[in-house]
Amino acid sequence: MMIGCLILYHKTVTSLTKSLLLRAVFHEEDFEIEILDESTVVLYVWNVERRHVWQAALDFELASVHAGYGFGNYKWEAEERAHAVLVYSQGYQQHSGDICGSLTGLSTKSTIE
């Protein structure tokens, strides 16, 4: 069973708002939403076509909400891949550093110039 993961980050759009938007987009899917902090939300969705997750990521990016996506057989695997795709802004690094730290071992050192 494939699991998709979508991570959303925006400094001023609340996690509640991002959560409500994700619920509206994926209302027909089997999903789980995890709020990491005021700025970051993680969505896990089961048995969804990849194109639906890619389209949602694109839509959020076009609305200036940073989005990372990934797929895997396990939640941790999908989340790790989503973190690898996510591009962190300079403000995000200053705000919270590595949001997954010990879970993925990934760094948030990349920035958009």
Short mmCIF file of N, CA and C in Angstrom, two decimals:
data_model
loop_
_atom_site.label_atom_id
_atom_site.label_comp_id
_atom_site.label_asym_id
_atom_site.label_seq_id
_atom_site.Cartn_x
_atom_site.Cartn_y
_atom_site.Cartn_z
N MET A 1 0.84 -1.18 0.00
CA MET A 1 0.00 0.00 0.00
C MET A 1 0.89 1.24 0.00
N MET A 2 0.71 2.11 -0.98
CA MET A 2 1.51 3.31 -1.08
C MET A 2 0.93 4.42 -0.21
N ILE A 3 1.83 5.15 0.44
CA ILE A 3 1.45 6.29 1.26
C ILE A 3 2.07 7.53 0.65
N GLY A 4 1.28 8.57 0.49
CA GLY A 4 1.78 9.86 0.03
C GLY A 4 1.91 10.79 1.22
N CYS A 5 2.87 11.69 1.14
CA CYS A 5 3.08 12.66 2.21
C CYS A 5 3.23 14.05 1.58
N LEU A 6 2.58 15.03 2.18
CA LEU A 6 2.66 16.40 1.74
C LEU A 6 2.95 17.24 2.98
N ILE A 7 4.05 17.99 2.95
CA ILE A 7 4.43 18.86 4.06
C ILE A 7 4.25 20.30 3.61
N LEU A 8 3.52 21.07 4.40
CA LEU A 8 3.28 22.47 4.07
C LEU A 8 3.89 23.36 5.14
N TYR A 9 4.58 24.41 4.69
CA TYR A 9 5.15 25.39 5.61
C TYR A 9 4.85 26.79 5.11
N HIS A 10 4.36 27.61 6.00
CA HIS A 10 4.21 29.04 5.73
C HIS A 10 4.24 29.75 7.07
N LYS A 11 5.03 30.79 7.15
CA LYS A 11 5.25 31.48 8.42
C LYS A 11 4.01 32.19 8.95
N THR A 12 3.16 32.72 8.06
CA THR A 12 2.02 33.50 8.53
C THR A 12 0.66 32.83 8.32
N VAL A 13 0.58 31.83 7.47
CA VAL A 13 -0.67 31.08 7.31
C VAL A 13 -0.68 30.03 8.42
N THR A 14 -1.70 30.07 9.26
CA THR A 14 -1.72 29.18 10.43
C THR A 14 -1.86 27.71 10.02
N SER A 15 -1.44 26.85 10.90
CA SER A 15 -1.56 25.41 10.66
C SER A 15 -3.02 25.00 10.59
N LEU A 16 -3.88 25.68 11.34
CA LEU A 16 -5.31 25.39 11.27
C LEU A 16 -5.84 25.66 9.86
N THR A 17 -5.45 26.78 9.28
CA THR A 17 -5.87 27.12 7.92
C THR A 17 -5.34 26.10 6.92
N LYS A 18 -4.06 25.75 7.03
CA LYS A 18 -3.48 24.76 6.11
C LYS A 18 -4.19 23.41 6.27
N SER A 19 -4.51 23.06 7.50
CA SER A 19 -5.21 21.80 7.77
C SER A 19 -6.60 21.81 7.12
N LEU A 20 -7.32 22.91 7.25
CA LEU A 20 -8.65 23.01 6.63
C LEU A 20 -8.56 22.92 5.11
N LEU A 21 -7.55 23.55 4.52
CA LEU A 21 -7.36 23.47 3.07
C LEU A 21 -7.05 22.05 2.63
N LEU A 22 -6.19 21.35 3.37
CA LEU A 22 -5.87 19.97 3.04
C LEU A 22 -7.11 19.08 3.14
N ARG A 23 -7.93 19.30 4.15
CA ARG A 23 -9.17 18.53 4.30
C ARG A 23 -10.10 18.75 3.10
N ALA A 24 -10.14 19.97 2.61
CA ALA A 24 -10.98 20.26 1.45
C ALA A 24 -10.45 19.60 0.19
N VAL A 25 -9.14 19.60 0.01
CA VAL A 25 -8.53 19.02 -1.19
C VAL A 25 -8.63 17.49 -1.19
N PHE A 26 -8.40 16.87 -0.04
CA PHE A 26 -8.35 15.41 0.04
C PHE A 26 -9.56 14.81 0.75
N HIS A 27 -10.71 15.46 0.65
CA HIS A 27 -11.90 15.04 1.39
C HIS A 27 -12.40 13.63 1.02
N GLU A 28 -12.06 13.15 -0.16
CA GLU A 28 -12.51 11.82 -0.57
C GLU A 28 -11.48 10.73 -0.29
N GLU A 29 -10.35 11.10 0.26
CA GLU A 29 -9.26 10.15 0.47
C GLU A 29 -9.16 9.74 1.94
N ASP A 30 -8.45 8.65 2.19
CA ASP A 30 -8.13 8.22 3.55
C ASP A 30 -6.84 8.93 3.94
N PHE A 31 -6.93 9.90 4.87
CA PHE A 31 -5.77 10.71 5.19
C PHE A 31 -5.63 10.94 6.69
N GLU A 32 -4.46 11.43 7.07
CA GLU A 32 -4.14 11.79 8.44
C GLU A 32 -3.36 13.10 8.39
N ILE A 33 -3.68 14.04 9.26
CA ILE A 33 -2.97 15.32 9.31
C ILE A 33 -2.30 15.45 10.66
N GLU A 34 -1.03 15.82 10.62
CA GLU A 34 -0.24 16.04 11.83
C GLU A 34 0.23 17.49 11.84
N ILE A 35 -0.07 18.22 12.88
CA ILE A 35 0.38 19.60 13.00
C ILE A 35 1.68 19.59 13.81
N LEU A 36 2.77 20.03 13.15
CA LEU A 36 4.07 20.03 13.82
C LEU A 36 4.27 21.27 14.67
N ASP A 37 3.86 22.42 14.15
CA ASP A 37 3.94 23.68 14.88
C ASP A 37 3.00 24.68 14.20
N GLU A 38 3.04 25.93 14.60
CA GLU A 38 2.12 26.94 14.06
C GLU A 38 2.28 27.14 12.55
N SER A 39 3.44 26.77 12.01
CA SER A 39 3.73 27.04 10.61
C SER A 39 3.79 25.80 9.72
N THR A 40 3.81 24.61 10.31
CA THR A 40 4.09 23.40 9.54
C THR A 40 3.06 22.30 9.78
N VAL A 41 2.56 21.74 8.69
CA VAL A 41 1.57 20.67 8.73
C VAL A 41 2.05 19.53 7.83
N VAL A 42 1.82 18.30 8.28
CA VAL A 42 2.16 17.12 7.49
C VAL A 42 0.88 16.34 7.21
N LEU A 43 0.67 16.02 5.94
CA LEU A 43 -0.47 15.20 5.52
C LEU A 43 0.06 13.85 5.06
N TYR A 44 -0.57 12.78 5.54
CA TYR A 44 -0.31 11.43 5.03
C TYR A 44 -1.60 10.99 4.35
N VAL A 45 -1.49 10.42 3.16
CA VAL A 45 -2.67 9.98 2.43
C VAL A 45 -2.40 8.60 1.84
N TRP A 46 -3.37 7.71 2.00
CA TRP A 46 -3.21 6.33 1.56
C TRP A 46 -3.89 6.09 0.23
N ASN A 47 -3.22 5.29 -0.60
CA ASN A 47 -3.78 4.83 -1.89
C ASN A 47 -4.33 5.95 -2.75
N VAL A 48 -3.57 7.00 -2.89
CA VAL A 48 -3.96 8.12 -3.74
C VAL A 48 -3.06 8.11 -4.97
N GLU A 49 -3.59 8.56 -6.08
CA GLU A 49 -2.77 8.69 -7.28
C GLU A 49 -1.74 9.79 -7.04
N ARG A 50 -0.53 9.54 -7.47
CA ARG A 50 0.55 10.51 -7.27
C ARG A 50 0.20 11.88 -7.83
N ARG A 51 -0.46 11.89 -8.96
CA ARG A 51 -0.76 13.17 -9.60
C ARG A 51 -1.60 14.07 -8.72
N HIS A 52 -2.44 13.51 -7.84
CA HIS A 52 -3.25 14.33 -6.93
C HIS A 52 -2.37 15.03 -5.89
N VAL A 53 -1.38 14.32 -5.38
CA VAL A 53 -0.45 14.91 -4.41
C VAL A 53 0.43 15.94 -5.11
N TRP A 54 0.92 15.62 -6.31
CA TRP A 54 1.75 16.57 -7.07
C TRP A 54 0.97 17.84 -7.38
N GLN A 55 -0.30 17.69 -7.79
CA GLN A 55 -1.12 18.85 -8.11
C GLN A 55 -1.34 19.71 -6.87
N ALA A 56 -1.61 19.09 -5.74
CA ALA A 56 -1.80 19.85 -4.50
C ALA A 56 -0.53 20.59 -4.13
N ALA A 57 0.63 19.93 -4.26
CA ALA A 57 1.91 20.59 -3.95
C ALA A 57 2.12 21.79 -4.86
N LEU A 58 1.83 21.63 -6.14
CA LEU A 58 1.97 22.74 -7.09
C LEU A 58 1.03 23.88 -6.73
N ASP A 59 -0.21 23.56 -6.42
CA ASP A 59 -1.19 24.59 -6.06
C ASP A 59 -0.74 25.38 -4.83
N PHE A 60 -0.23 24.69 -3.82
CA PHE A 60 0.24 25.38 -2.62
C PHE A 60 1.47 26.23 -2.92
N GLU A 61 2.39 25.70 -3.71
CA GLU A 61 3.59 26.47 -4.08
C GLU A 61 3.21 27.74 -4.84
N LEU A 62 2.24 27.63 -5.74
CA LEU A 62 1.79 28.80 -6.50
C LEU A 62 1.12 29.84 -5.60
N ALA A 63 0.63 29.40 -4.44
CA ALA A 63 0.04 30.30 -3.45
C ALA A 63 1.07 30.74 -2.41
N SER A 64 2.35 30.49 -2.70
CA SER A 64 3.47 30.88 -1.82
C SER A 64 3.51 30.13 -0.50
N VAL A 65 2.94 28.93 -0.47
CA VAL A 65 3.06 28.04 0.68
C VAL A 65 4.08 26.98 0.29
N HIS A 66 5.18 26.88 1.03
CA HIS A 66 6.21 25.90 0.70
C HIS A 66 5.65 24.49 0.87
N ALA A 67 5.90 23.63 -0.12
CA ALA A 67 5.34 22.28 -0.11
C ALA A 67 6.41 21.26 -0.49
N GLY A 68 6.44 20.19 0.25
CA GLY A 68 7.29 19.04 -0.08
C GLY A 68 6.41 17.82 -0.18
N TYR A 69 6.72 16.93 -1.09
CA TYR A 69 5.91 15.73 -1.28
C TYR A 69 6.81 14.51 -1.40
N GLY A 70 6.27 13.37 -1.03
CA GLY A 70 7.02 12.13 -1.14
C GLY A 70 6.08 10.95 -1.03
N PHE A 71 6.57 9.79 -1.46
CA PHE A 71 5.77 8.57 -1.45
C PHE A 71 6.61 7.44 -0.91
N GLY A 72 5.97 6.47 -0.28
CA GLY A 72 6.69 5.32 0.23
C GLY A 72 5.73 4.25 0.71
N ASN A 73 6.32 3.16 1.16
CA ASN A 73 5.52 2.06 1.70
C ASN A 73 5.18 2.27 3.17
N TYR A 74 5.90 3.18 3.83
CA TYR A 74 5.70 3.50 5.24
C TYR A 74 5.60 5.01 5.40
N LYS A 75 4.95 5.45 6.48
CA LYS A 75 4.82 6.88 6.73
C LYS A 75 6.19 7.56 6.82
N TRP A 76 7.11 6.95 7.57
CA TRP A 76 8.44 7.57 7.75
C TRP A 76 9.16 7.71 6.43
N GLU A 77 8.99 6.74 5.54
CA GLU A 77 9.66 6.77 4.24
C GLU A 77 9.08 7.89 3.36
N ALA A 78 7.77 8.00 3.33
CA ALA A 78 7.12 9.06 2.55
C ALA A 78 7.49 10.43 3.11
N GLU A 79 7.52 10.56 4.43
CA GLU A 79 7.86 11.84 5.05
C GLU A 79 9.32 12.22 4.77
N GLU A 80 10.20 11.27 4.84
CA GLU A 80 11.62 11.53 4.56
C GLU A 80 11.79 12.04 3.13
N ARG A 81 11.09 11.43 2.19
CA ARG A 81 11.17 11.86 0.79
C ARG A 81 10.53 13.24 0.60
N ALA A 82 9.47 13.52 1.34
CA ALA A 82 8.84 14.84 1.26
C ALA A 82 9.78 15.92 1.79
N HIS A 83 10.50 15.62 2.87
CA HIS A 83 11.47 16.58 3.40
C HIS A 83 12.60 16.85 2.41
N ALA A 84 12.98 15.82 1.66
CA ALA A 84 14.06 15.98 0.68
C ALA A 84 13.63 16.92 -0.45
N VAL A 85 12.34 16.98 -0.74
CA VAL A 85 11.82 17.83 -1.82
C VAL A 85 11.56 19.25 -1.33
N LEU A 86 11.18 19.36 -0.08
CA LEU A 86 10.80 20.66 0.48
C LEU A 86 11.97 21.65 0.45
N VAL A 87 11.70 22.83 -0.05
CA VAL A 87 12.71 23.88 -0.09
C VAL A 87 12.39 24.85 1.03
N TYR A 88 13.33 24.99 1.96
CA TYR A 88 13.09 25.84 3.12
C TYR A 88 13.53 27.27 2.83
N SER A 89 12.74 28.21 3.28
CA SER A 89 13.10 29.62 3.14
C SER A 89 14.05 30.01 4.26
N GLN A 90 14.72 31.12 4.10
CA GLN A 90 15.63 31.61 5.13
C GLN A 90 14.88 31.82 6.44
N GLY A 91 13.67 32.35 6.40
CA GLY A 91 12.87 32.57 7.60
C GLY A 91 12.55 31.27 8.31
N TYR A 92 12.34 30.19 7.56
CA TYR A 92 12.04 28.91 8.16
C TYR A 92 13.22 28.40 8.96
N GLN A 93 14.42 28.51 8.41
CA GLN A 93 15.62 28.06 9.12
C GLN A 93 15.76 28.80 10.44
N GLN A 94 15.53 30.11 10.42
CA GLN A 94 15.66 30.89 11.63
C GLN A 94 14.57 30.53 12.63
N HIS A 95 13.40 30.18 12.11
CA HIS A 95 12.26 29.90 12.98
C HIS A 95 12.43 28.61 13.76
N SER A 96 12.72 27.51 13.04
CA SER A 96 12.66 26.23 13.75
C SER A 96 13.77 25.26 13.40
N GLY A 97 14.71 25.63 12.57
CA GLY A 97 15.80 24.70 12.24
C GLY A 97 15.30 23.47 11.54
N ASP A 98 15.73 22.30 11.99
CA ASP A 98 15.37 21.03 11.38
C ASP A 98 14.10 20.50 12.03
N ILE A 99 12.98 20.49 11.30
CA ILE A 99 11.72 20.11 11.91
C ILE A 99 11.61 18.62 12.17
N CYS A 100 12.48 17.82 11.59
CA CYS A 100 12.40 16.38 11.81
C CYS A 100 13.58 15.85 12.60
N GLY A 101 14.61 16.60 12.67
CA GLY A 101 15.78 16.24 13.47
C GLY A 101 16.10 14.77 13.49
N SER A 102 15.84 14.13 14.61
CA SER A 102 16.23 12.75 14.81
C SER A 102 15.43 11.77 13.97
N LEU A 103 14.25 12.17 13.46
CA LEU A 103 13.46 11.24 12.67
C LEU A 103 14.08 10.95 11.32
N THR A 104 14.58 11.98 10.65
CA THR A 104 15.08 11.76 9.29
C THR A 104 16.57 12.01 9.15
N GLY A 105 17.11 12.82 10.02
CA GLY A 105 18.53 13.16 9.89
C GLY A 105 18.79 14.12 8.75
N LEU A 106 17.75 14.69 8.16
CA LEU A 106 17.93 15.61 7.04
C LEU A 106 18.21 17.00 7.57
N SER A 107 18.94 17.75 6.82
CA SER A 107 19.30 19.12 7.21
C SER A 107 18.41 20.11 6.48
N THR A 108 18.24 21.28 7.08
CA THR A 108 17.46 22.34 6.44
C THR A 108 18.37 23.46 6.00
N LYS A 109 19.54 23.14 5.53
CA LYS A 109 20.53 24.15 5.17
C LYS A 109 20.30 24.78 3.81
N SER A 110 19.48 24.20 2.95
CA SER A 110 19.26 24.78 1.63
C SER A 110 18.33 25.98 1.71
N THR A 111 18.61 26.98 0.90
CA THR A 111 17.76 28.17 0.87
C THR A 111 17.57 28.64 -0.57
N ILE A 112 16.55 29.42 -0.78
CA ILE A 112 16.33 30.03 -2.08
C ILE A 112 17.01 31.38 -2.07
N GLU A 113 17.81 31.65 -3.06
CA GLU A 113 18.52 32.93 -3.14
C GLU A 113 17.67 33.92 -3.88
#
